[in-house]
mmCIF file of C-alpha atoms in Angstrom:
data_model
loop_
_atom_site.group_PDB
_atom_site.id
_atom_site.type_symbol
_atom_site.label_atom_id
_atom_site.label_comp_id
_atom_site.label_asym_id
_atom_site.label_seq_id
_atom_site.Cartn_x
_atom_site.Cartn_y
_atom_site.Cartn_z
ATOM 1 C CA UNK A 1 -69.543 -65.322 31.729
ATOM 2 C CA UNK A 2 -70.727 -66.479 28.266
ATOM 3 C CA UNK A 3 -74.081 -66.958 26.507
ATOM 4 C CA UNK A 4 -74.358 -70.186 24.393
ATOM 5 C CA UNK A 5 -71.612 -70.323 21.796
ATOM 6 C CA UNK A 6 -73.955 -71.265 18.952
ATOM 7 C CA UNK A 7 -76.361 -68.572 19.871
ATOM 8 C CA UNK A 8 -78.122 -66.427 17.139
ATOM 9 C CA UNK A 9 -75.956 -63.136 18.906
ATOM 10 C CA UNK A 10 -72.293 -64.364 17.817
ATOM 11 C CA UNK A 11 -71.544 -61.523 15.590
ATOM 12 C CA UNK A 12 -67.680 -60.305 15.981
ATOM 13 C CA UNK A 13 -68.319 -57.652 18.065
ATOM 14 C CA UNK A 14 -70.319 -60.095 20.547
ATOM 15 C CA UNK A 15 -67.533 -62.522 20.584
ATOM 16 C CA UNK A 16 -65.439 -59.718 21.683
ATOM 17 C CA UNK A 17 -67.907 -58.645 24.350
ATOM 18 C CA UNK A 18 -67.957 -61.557 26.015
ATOM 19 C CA UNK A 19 -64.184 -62.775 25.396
ATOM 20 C CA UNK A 20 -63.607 -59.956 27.767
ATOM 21 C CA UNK A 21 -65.848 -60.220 30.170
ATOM 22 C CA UNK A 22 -64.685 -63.860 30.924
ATOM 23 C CA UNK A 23 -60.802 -62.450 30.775
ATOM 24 C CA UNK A 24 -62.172 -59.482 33.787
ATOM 25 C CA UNK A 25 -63.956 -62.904 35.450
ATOM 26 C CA UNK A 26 -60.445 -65.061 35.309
ATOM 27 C CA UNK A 27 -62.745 -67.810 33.299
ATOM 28 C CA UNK A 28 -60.039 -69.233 31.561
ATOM 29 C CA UNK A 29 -62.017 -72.115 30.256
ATOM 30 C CA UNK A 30 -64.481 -70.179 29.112
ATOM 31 C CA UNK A 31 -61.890 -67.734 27.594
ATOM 32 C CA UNK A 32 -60.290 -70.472 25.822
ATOM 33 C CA UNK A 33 -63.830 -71.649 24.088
ATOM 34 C CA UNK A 34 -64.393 -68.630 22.954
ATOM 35 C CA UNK A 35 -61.073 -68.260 20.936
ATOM 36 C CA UNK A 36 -61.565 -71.056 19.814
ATOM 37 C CA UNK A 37 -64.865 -70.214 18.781
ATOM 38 C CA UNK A 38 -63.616 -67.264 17.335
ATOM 39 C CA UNK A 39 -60.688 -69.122 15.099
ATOM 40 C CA UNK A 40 -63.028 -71.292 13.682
ATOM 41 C CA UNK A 41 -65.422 -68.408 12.817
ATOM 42 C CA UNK A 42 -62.966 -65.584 11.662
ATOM 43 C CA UNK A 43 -60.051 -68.221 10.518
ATOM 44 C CA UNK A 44 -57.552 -65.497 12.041
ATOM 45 C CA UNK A 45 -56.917 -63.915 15.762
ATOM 46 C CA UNK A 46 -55.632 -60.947 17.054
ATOM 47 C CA UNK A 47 -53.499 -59.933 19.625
ATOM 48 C CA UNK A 48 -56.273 -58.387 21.612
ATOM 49 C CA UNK A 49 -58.252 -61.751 21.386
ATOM 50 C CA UNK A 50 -55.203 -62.797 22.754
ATOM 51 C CA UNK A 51 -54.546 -60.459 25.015
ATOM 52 C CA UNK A 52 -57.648 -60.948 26.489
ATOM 53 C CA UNK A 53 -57.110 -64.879 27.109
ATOM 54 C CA UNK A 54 -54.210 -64.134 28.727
ATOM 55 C CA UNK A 55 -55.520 -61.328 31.269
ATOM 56 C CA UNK A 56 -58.239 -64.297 32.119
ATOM 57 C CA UNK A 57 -54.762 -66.389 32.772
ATOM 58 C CA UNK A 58 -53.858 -63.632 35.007
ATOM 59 C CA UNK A 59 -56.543 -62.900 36.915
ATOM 60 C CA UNK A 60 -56.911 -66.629 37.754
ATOM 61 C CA UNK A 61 -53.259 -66.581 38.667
ATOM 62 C CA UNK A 62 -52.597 -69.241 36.012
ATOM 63 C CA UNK A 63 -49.271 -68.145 35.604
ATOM 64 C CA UNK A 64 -48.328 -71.511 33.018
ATOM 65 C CA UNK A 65 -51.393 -70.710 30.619
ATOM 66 C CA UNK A 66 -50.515 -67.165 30.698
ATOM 67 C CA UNK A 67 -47.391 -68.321 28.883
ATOM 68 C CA UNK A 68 -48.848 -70.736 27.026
ATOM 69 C CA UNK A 69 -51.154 -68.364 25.298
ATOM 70 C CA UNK A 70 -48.103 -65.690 24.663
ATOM 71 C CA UNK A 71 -46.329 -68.173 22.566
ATOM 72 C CA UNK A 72 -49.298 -69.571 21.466
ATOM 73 C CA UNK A 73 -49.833 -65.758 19.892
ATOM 74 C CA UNK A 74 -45.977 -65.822 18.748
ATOM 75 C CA UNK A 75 -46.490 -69.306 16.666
ATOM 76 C CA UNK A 76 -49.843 -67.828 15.423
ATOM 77 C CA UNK A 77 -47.576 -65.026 13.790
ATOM 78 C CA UNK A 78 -48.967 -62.818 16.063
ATOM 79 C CA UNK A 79 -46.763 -60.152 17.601
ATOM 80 C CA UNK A 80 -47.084 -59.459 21.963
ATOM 81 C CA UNK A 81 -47.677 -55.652 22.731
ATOM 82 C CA UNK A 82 -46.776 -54.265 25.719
ATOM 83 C CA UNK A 83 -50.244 -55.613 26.994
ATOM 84 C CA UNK A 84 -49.054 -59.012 26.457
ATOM 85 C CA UNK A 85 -46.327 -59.007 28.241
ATOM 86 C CA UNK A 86 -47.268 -56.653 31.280
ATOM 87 C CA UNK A 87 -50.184 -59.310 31.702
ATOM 88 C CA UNK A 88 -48.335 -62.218 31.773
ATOM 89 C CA UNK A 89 -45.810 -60.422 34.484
ATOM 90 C CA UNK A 90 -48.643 -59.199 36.448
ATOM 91 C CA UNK A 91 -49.856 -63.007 36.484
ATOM 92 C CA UNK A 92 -45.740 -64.054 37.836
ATOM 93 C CA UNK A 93 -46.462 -61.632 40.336
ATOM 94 C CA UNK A 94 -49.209 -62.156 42.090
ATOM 95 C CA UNK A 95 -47.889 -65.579 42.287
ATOM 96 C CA UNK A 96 -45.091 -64.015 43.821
ATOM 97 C CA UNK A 97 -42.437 -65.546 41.507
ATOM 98 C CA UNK A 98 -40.598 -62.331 41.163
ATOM 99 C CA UNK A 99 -37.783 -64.428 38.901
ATOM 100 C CA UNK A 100 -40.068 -65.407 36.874
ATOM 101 C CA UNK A 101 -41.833 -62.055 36.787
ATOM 102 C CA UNK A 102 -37.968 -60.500 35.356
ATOM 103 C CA UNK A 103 -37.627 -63.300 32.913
ATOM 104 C CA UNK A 104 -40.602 -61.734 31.472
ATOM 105 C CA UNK A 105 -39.602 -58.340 31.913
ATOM 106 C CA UNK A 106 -36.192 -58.972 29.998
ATOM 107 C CA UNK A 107 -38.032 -60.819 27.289
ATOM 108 C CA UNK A 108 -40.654 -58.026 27.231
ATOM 109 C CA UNK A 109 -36.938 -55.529 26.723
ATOM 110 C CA UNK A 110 -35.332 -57.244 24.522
ATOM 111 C CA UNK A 111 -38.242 -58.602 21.526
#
């Protein structure tokens, strides 16, 4: 889903582009490069960056990374919207752990 990291088109809005086209492509490898290649470039993330790894999580029905990358965002300082959350419960789902899906849900609820 990506073009070569350390390609002359890297610009912000390119990392973007293609951070979330490997999130819509469950690449989470690939997703996880590029925020890392974004870190190192912008020193600072966002939740959408975020967001975006963690919809890749989901769509690969990586339910563990999901959650990995939601607390990753919480140590990072960062904040989970509504987006963050609903992603990481639509990943418990269609793994079919329901409980796990509520646990989510509550946490969503309650922060």
């Amino acid at each position: 889903c990506l073009q070569d990291l350390d390609g002359p088109s890297n610009d912000d809005h390119s990392l973007t582009a293609q951070l979330k086209t490997c999130a819509h492509h469950g690449d989470i490898e690939k997703a996880e490069a590029m925020l890392a290649t974004m870190l190192k470039e912008r020193q600072t993330l966002s939740v959408e960056d975020y967001n975006y790894v963690i919809h890749a999580c989901a769509t690969a029905r990586d339910v563990t990374r999901a959650e990995q990358h939601l607390r990753a965002m919480v140590t990072m300082g960062l904040l989970p919207n509504l987006i963050s959350f609903n992603s990481v419960i639509n990943a418990c789902a269609m793994d079919g752990d329901a409980m796990r899906a509520e646990l989510w849900l509550r946490s969503m609820v309650d922060h």
